[in-house]
PDB file of C-alpha atoms in Angstrom:
ATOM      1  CA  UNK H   5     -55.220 121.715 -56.762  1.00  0.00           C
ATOM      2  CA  UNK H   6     -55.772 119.002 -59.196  1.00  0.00           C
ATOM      3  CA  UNK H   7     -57.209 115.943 -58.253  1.00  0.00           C
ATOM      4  CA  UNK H   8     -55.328 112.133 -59.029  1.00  0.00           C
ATOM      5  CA  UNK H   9     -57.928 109.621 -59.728  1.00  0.00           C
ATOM      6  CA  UNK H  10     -57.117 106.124 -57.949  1.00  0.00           C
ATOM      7  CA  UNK H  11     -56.192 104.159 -60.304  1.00  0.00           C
ATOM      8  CA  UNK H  12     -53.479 106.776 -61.452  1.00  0.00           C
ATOM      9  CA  UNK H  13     -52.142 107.078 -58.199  1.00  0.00           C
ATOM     10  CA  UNK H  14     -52.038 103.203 -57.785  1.00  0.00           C
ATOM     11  CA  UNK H  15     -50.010 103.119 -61.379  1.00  0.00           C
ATOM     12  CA  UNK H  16     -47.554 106.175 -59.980  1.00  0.00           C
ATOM     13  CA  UNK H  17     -47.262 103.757 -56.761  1.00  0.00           C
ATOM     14  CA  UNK H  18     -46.249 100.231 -59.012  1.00  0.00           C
ATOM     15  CA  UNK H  19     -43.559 102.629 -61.311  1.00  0.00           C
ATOM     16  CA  UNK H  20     -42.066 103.839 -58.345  1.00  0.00           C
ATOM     17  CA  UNK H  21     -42.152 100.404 -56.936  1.00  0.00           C
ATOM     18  CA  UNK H  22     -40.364  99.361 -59.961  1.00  0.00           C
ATOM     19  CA  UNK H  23     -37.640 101.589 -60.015  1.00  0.00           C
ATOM     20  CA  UNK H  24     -36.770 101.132 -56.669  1.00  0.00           C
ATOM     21  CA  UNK H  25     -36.299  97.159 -57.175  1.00  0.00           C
ATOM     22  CA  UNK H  26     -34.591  97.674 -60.611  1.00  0.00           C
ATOM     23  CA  UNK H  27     -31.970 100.367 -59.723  1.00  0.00           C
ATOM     24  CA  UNK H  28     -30.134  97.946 -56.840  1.00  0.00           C
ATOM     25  CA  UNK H  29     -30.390  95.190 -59.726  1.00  0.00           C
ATOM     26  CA  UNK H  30     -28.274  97.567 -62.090  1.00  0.00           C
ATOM     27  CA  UNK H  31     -25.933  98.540 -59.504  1.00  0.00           C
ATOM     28  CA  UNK H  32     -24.909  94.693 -58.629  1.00  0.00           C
ATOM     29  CA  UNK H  33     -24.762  93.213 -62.404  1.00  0.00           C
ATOM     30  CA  UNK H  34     -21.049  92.308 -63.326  1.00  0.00           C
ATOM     31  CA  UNK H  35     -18.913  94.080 -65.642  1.00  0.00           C
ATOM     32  CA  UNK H  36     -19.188  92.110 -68.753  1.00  0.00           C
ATOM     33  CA  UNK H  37     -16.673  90.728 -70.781  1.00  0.00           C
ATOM     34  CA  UNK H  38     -15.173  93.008 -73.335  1.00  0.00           C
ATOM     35  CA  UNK H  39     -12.060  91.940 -74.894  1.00  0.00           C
ATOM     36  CA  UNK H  40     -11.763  93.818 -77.839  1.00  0.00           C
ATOM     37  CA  UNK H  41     -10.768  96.414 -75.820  1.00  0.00           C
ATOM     38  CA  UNK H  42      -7.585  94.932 -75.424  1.00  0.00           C
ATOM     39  CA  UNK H  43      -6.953  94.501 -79.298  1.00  0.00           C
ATOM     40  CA  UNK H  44      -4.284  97.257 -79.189  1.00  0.00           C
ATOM     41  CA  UNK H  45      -1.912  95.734 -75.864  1.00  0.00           C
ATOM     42  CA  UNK H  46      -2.544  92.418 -77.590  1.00  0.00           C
ATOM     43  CA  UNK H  47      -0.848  93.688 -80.949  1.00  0.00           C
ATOM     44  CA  UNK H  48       1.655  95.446 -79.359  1.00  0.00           C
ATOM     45  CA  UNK H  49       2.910  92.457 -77.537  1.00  0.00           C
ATOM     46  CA  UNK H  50       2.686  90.362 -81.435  1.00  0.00           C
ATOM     47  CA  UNK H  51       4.772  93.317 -82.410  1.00  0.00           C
ATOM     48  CA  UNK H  52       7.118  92.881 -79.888  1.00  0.00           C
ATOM     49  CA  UNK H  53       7.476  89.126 -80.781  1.00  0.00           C
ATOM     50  CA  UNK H  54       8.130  90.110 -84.300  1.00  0.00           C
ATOM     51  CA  UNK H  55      11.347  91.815 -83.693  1.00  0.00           C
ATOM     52  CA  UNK H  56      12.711  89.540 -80.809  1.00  0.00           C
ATOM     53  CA  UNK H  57      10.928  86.047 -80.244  1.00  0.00           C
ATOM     54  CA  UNK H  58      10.589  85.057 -77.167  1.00  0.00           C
ATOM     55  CA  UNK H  59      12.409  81.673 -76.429  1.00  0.00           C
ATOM     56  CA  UNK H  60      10.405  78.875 -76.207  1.00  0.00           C
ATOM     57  CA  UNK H  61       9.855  76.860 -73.174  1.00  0.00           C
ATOM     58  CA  UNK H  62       9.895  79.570 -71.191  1.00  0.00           C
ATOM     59  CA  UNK H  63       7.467  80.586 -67.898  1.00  0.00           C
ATOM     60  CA  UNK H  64       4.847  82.370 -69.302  1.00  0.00           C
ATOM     61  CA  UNK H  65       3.618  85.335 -66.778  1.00  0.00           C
ATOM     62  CA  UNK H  66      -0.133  86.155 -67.681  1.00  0.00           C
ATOM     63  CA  UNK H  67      -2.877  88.246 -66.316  1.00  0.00           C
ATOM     64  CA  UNK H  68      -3.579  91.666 -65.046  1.00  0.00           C
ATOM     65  CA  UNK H  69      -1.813  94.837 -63.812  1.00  0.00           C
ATOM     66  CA  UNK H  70      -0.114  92.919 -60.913  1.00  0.00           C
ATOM     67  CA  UNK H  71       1.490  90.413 -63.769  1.00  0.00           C
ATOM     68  CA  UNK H  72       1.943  93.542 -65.913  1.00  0.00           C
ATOM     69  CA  UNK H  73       3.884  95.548 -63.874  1.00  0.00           C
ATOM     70  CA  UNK H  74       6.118  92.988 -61.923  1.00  0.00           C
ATOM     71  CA  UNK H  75       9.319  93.310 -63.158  1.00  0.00           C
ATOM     72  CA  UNK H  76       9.640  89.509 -63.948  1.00  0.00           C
ATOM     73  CA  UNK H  77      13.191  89.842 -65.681  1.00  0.00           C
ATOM     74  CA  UNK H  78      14.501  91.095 -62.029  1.00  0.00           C
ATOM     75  CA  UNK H  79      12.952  88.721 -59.675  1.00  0.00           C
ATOM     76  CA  UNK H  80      13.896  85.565 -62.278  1.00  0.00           C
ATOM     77  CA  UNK H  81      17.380  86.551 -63.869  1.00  0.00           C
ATOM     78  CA  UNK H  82      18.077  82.889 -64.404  1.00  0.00           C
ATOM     79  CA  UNK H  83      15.419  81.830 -66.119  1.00  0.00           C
ATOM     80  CA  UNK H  84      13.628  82.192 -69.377  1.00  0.00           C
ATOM     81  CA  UNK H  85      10.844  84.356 -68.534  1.00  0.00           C
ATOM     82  CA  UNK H  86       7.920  86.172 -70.262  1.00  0.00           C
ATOM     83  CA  UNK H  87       5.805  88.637 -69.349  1.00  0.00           C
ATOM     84  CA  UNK H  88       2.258  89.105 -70.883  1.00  0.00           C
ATOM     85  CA  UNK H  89       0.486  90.974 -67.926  1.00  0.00           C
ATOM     86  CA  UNK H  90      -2.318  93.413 -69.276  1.00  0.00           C
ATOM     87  CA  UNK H  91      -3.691  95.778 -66.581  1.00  0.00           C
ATOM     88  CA  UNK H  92      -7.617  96.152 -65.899  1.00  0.00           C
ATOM     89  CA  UNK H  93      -8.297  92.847 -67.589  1.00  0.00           C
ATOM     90  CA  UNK H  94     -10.311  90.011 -66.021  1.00  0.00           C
ATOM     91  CA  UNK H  95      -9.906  86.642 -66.405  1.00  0.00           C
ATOM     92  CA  UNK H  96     -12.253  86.061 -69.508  1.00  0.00           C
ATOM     93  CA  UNK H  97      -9.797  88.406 -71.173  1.00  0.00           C
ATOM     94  CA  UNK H  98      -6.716  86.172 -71.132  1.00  0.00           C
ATOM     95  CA  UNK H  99      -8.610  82.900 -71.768  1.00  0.00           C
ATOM     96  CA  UNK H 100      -9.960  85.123 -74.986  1.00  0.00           C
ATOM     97  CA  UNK H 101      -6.568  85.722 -75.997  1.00  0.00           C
ATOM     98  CA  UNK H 102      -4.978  82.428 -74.854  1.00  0.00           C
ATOM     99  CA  UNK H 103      -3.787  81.270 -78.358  1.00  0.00           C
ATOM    100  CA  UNK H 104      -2.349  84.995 -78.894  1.00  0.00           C
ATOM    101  CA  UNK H 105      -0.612  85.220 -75.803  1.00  0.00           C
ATOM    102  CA  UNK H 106       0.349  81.887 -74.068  1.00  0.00           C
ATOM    103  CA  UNK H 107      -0.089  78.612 -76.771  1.00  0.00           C
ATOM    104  CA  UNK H 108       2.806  80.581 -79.634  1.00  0.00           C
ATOM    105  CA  UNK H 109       5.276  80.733 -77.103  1.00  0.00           C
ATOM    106  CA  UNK H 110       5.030  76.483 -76.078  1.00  0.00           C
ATOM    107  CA  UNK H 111       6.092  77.601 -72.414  1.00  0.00           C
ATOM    108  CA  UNK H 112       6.916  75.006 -70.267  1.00  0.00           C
ATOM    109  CA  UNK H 113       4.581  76.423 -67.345  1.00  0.00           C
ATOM    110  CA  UNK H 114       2.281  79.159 -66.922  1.00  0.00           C
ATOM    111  CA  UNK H 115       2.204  81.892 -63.852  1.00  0.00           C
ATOM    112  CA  UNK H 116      -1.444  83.225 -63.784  1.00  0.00           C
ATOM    113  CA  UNK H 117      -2.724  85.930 -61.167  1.00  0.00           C
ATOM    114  CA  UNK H 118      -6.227  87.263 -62.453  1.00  0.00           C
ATOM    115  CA  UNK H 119      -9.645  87.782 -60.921  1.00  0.00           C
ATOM    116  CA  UNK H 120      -9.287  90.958 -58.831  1.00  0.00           C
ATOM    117  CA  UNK H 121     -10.830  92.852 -61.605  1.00  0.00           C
ATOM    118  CA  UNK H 122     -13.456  90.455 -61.669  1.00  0.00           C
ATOM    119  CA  UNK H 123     -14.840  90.605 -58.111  1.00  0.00           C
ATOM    120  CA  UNK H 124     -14.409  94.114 -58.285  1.00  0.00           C
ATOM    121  CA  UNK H 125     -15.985  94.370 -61.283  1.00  0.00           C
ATOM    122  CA  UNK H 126     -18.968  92.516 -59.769  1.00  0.00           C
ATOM    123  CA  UNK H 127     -18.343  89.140 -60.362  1.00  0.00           C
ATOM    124  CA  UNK H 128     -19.221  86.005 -57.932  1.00  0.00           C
ATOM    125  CA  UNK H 129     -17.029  84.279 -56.554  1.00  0.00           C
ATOM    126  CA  UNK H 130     -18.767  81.170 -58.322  1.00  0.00           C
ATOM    127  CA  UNK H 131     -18.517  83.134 -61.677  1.00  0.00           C
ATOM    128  CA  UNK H 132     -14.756  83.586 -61.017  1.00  0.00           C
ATOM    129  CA  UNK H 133     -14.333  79.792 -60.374  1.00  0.00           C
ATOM    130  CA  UNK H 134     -16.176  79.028 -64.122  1.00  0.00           C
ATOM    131  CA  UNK H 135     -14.022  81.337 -65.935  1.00  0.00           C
ATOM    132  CA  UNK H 136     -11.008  80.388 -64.494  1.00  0.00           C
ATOM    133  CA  UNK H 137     -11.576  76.841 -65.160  1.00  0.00           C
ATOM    134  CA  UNK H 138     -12.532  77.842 -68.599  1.00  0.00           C
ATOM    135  CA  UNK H 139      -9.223  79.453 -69.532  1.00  0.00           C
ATOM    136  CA  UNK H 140      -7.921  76.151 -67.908  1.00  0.00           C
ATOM    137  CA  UNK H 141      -9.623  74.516 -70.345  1.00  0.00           C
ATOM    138  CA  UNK H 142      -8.588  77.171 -73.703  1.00  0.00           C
ATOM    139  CA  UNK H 143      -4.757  77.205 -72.458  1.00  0.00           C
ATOM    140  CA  UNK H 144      -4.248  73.648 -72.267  1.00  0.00           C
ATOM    141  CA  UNK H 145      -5.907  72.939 -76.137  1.00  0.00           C
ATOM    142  CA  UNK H 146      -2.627  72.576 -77.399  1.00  0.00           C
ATOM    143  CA  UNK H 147      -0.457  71.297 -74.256  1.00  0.00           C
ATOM    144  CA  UNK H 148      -3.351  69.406 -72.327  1.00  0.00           C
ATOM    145  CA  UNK H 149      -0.652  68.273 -69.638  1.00  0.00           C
ATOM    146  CA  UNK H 150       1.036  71.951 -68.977  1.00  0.00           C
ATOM    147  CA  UNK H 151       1.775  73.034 -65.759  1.00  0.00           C
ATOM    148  CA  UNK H 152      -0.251  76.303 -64.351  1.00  0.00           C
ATOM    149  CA  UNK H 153       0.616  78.349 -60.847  1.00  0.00           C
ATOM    150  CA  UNK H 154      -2.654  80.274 -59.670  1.00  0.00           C
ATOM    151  CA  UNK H 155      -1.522  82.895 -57.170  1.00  0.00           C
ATOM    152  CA  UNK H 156      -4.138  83.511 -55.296  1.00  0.00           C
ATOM    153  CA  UNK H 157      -6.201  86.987 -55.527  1.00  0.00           C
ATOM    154  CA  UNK H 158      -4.702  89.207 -53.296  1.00  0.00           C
ATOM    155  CA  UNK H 159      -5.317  90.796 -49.984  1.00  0.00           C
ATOM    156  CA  UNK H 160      -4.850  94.642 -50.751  1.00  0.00           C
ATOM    157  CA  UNK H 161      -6.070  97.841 -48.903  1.00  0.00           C
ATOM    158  CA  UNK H 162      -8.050  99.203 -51.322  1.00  0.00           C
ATOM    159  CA  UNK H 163     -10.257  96.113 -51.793  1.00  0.00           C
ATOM    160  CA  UNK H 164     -10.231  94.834 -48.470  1.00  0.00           C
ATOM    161  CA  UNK H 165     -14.097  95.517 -48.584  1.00  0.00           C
ATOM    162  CA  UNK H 166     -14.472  92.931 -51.208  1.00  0.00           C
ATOM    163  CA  UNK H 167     -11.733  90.608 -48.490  1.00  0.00           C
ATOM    164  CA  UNK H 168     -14.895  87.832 -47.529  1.00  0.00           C
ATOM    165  CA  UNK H 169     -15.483  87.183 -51.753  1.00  0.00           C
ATOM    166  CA  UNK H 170     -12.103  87.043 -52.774  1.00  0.00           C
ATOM    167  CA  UNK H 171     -11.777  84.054 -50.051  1.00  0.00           C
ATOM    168  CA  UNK H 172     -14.054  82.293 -51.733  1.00  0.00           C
ATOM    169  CA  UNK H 173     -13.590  83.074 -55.086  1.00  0.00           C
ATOM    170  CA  UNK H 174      -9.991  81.479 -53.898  1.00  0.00           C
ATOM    171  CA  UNK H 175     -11.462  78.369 -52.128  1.00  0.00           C
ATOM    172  CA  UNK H 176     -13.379  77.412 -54.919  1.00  0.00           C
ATOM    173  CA  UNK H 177     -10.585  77.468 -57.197  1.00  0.00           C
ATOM    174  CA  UNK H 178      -8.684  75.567 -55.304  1.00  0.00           C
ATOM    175  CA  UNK H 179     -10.916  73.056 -54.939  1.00  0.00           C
ATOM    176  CA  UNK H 180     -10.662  72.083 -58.193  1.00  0.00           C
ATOM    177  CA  UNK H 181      -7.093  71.847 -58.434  1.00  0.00           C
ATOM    178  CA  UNK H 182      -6.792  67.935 -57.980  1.00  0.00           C
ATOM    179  CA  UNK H 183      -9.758  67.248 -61.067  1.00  0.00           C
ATOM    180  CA  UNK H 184      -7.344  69.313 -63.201  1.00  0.00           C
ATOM    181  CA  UNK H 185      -4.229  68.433 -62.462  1.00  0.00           C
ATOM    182  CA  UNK H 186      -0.609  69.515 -62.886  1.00  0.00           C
ATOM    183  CA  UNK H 187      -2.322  72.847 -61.193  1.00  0.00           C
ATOM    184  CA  UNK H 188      -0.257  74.841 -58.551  1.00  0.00           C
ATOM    185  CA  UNK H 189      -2.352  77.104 -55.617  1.00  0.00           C
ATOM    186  CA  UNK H 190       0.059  79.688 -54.222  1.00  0.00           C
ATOM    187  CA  UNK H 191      -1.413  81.043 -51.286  1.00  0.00           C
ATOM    188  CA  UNK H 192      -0.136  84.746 -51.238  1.00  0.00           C
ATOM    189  CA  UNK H 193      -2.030  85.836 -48.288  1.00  0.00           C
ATOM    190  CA  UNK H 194      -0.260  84.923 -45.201  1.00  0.00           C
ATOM    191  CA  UNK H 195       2.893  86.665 -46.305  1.00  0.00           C
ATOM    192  CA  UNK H 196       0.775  89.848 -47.118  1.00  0.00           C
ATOM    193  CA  UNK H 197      -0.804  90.795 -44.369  1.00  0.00           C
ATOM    194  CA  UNK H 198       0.782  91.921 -40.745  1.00  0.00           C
ATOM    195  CA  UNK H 199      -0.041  90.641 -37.192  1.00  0.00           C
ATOM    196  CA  UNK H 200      -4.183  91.934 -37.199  1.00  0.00           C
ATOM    197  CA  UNK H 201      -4.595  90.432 -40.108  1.00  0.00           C
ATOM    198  CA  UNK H 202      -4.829  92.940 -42.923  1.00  0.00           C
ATOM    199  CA  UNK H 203      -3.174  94.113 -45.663  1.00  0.00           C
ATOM    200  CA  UNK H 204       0.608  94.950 -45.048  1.00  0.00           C
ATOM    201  CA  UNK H 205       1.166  98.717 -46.244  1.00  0.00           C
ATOM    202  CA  UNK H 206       4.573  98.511 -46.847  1.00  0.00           C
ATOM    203  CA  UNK H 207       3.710  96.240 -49.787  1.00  0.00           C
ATOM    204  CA  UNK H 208       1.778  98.339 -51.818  1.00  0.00           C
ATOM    205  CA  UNK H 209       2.109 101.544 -53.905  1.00  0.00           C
ATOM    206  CA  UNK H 210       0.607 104.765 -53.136  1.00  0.00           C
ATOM    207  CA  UNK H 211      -2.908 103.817 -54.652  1.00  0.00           C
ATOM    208  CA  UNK H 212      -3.353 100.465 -51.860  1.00  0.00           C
ATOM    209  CA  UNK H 213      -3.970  98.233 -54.699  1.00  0.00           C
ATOM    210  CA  UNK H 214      -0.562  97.730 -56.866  1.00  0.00           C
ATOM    211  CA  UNK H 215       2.421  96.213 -55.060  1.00  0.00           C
ATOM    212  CA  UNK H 216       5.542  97.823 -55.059  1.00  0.00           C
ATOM    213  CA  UNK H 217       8.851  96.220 -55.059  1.00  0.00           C
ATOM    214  CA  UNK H 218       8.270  94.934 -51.323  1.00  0.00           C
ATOM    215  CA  UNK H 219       5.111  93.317 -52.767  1.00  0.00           C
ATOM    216  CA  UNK H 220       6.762  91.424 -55.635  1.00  0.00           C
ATOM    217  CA  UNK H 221       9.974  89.921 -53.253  1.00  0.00           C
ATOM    218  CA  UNK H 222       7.048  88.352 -51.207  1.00  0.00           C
ATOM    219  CA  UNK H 223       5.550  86.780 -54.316  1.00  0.00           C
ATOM    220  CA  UNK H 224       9.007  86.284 -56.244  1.00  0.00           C
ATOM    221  CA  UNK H 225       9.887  83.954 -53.183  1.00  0.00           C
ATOM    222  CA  UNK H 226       6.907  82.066 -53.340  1.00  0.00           C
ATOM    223  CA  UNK H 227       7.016  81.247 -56.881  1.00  0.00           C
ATOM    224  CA  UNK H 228      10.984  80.768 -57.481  1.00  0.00           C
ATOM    225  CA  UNK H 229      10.622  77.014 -55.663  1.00  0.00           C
ATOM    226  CA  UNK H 230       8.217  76.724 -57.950  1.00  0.00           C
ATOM    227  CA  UNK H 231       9.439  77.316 -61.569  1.00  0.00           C
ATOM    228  CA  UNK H 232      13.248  76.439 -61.175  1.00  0.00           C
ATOM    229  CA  UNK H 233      14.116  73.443 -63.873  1.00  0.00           C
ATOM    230  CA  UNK H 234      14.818  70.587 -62.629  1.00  0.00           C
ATOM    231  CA  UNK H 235      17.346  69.001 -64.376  1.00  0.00           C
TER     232      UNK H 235
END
């Protein structure tokens, strides 16, 4: 049997060391930032506004799969309404594309829901707050007094594990709502989840993390208050 000298077996003890310190480190680091991965939804929609312009002065729906597939044409038949939901994408990726998406069409107020992604993706809660107050920031360049509706991150079933950082990730936004200003907290929990306190299943596709038409009503009356015109 071969023999290891000391000091070998002391450097096979520090690698193994090593790796077992690194690997949770990888496991835990956030899902970056990758917008260019959205070039082709992003085009499509400028494609879209080349053969029928959206009106402007509109509500402007923005963020991820639960803005892209609520059917915002159904739930708002009176109003001027626009939807530029694109699913998977995290919070950096609309405040990337803010000029594309939200500042051509002037709206007179913006809808946002993002951030699941992010959490799920890794994210703090802290690191949520920074980037949402950053697309704050890039949406409001050109309108610095226009009005913004953050519905909260949602309870669902199949992130109810993540339930405890989405909280927070909420609170903290929400704390900075009065320093902004002209900012709108929707707080879509209650209405979501049942008597114990979790998720309501009749709200939610098959997959527990899309709403289905159930889902939407909830939200639809929550927001409707808030972007009739007042004449």
């Amino acid at each position: 049997m071969p023999t290891i000298s000391r000091t070998s077996l002391l450097g096979l003890m520090c690698l193994a060391l090593g790796a077992s310190i690194a690997a949770p480190a990888r496991a835990t680091e956030p899902k970056p930032c990758n917008p260019e991965v959205w070039a082709d939804a992003i085009a499509k929609f400028e494609e879209e506004d080349k053969k029928m312009p959206p009106p402007k002065q509109g509500v402007l729906f923005l963020g991820s799969s639960s803005i892209r597939l609520w059917d915002v044409q159904k739930s708002f038949p009176d109003m001027l309404v626009v939807n530029r939901g694109f699913g998977g994408s995290q919070i950096c990726d609309s405040t990337h594309y803010a000029e594309r998406l939200v500042n051509i069409h002037e709206p007179r107020g913006v809808v946002f829901y993002a951030g699941d992604n992010d959490i799920a993706g890794g994210k703090s809660p802290e690191q949520v707050r920074d980037d949402f107050r950053a697309f704050v920031e890039k949406v409001r360049g050109p309108q610095p007094e226009l009005p913004i509706i953050f519905l909260a991150i949602k309870p669902s079933i199949a992130r109810w594990k993540l339930a405890d950082k989405i909280k927070e990730a909420n609170r903290l936004i929400a704390e900075d709502f009065d320093e902004m200003g002209n900012m709108t907290y929707v707080d879509v929990w209650p209405g979501m989840l049942d008597e114990q306190g979790e998720p309501r299943k009749e709200l939610f596709a098959d997959d527990g993390l899309h709403m289905n038409d159930k889902g939407y009503e909830v939200w639809t009356e929550l927001v409707t208050p808030l972007v009739e015109k007042k004449d």
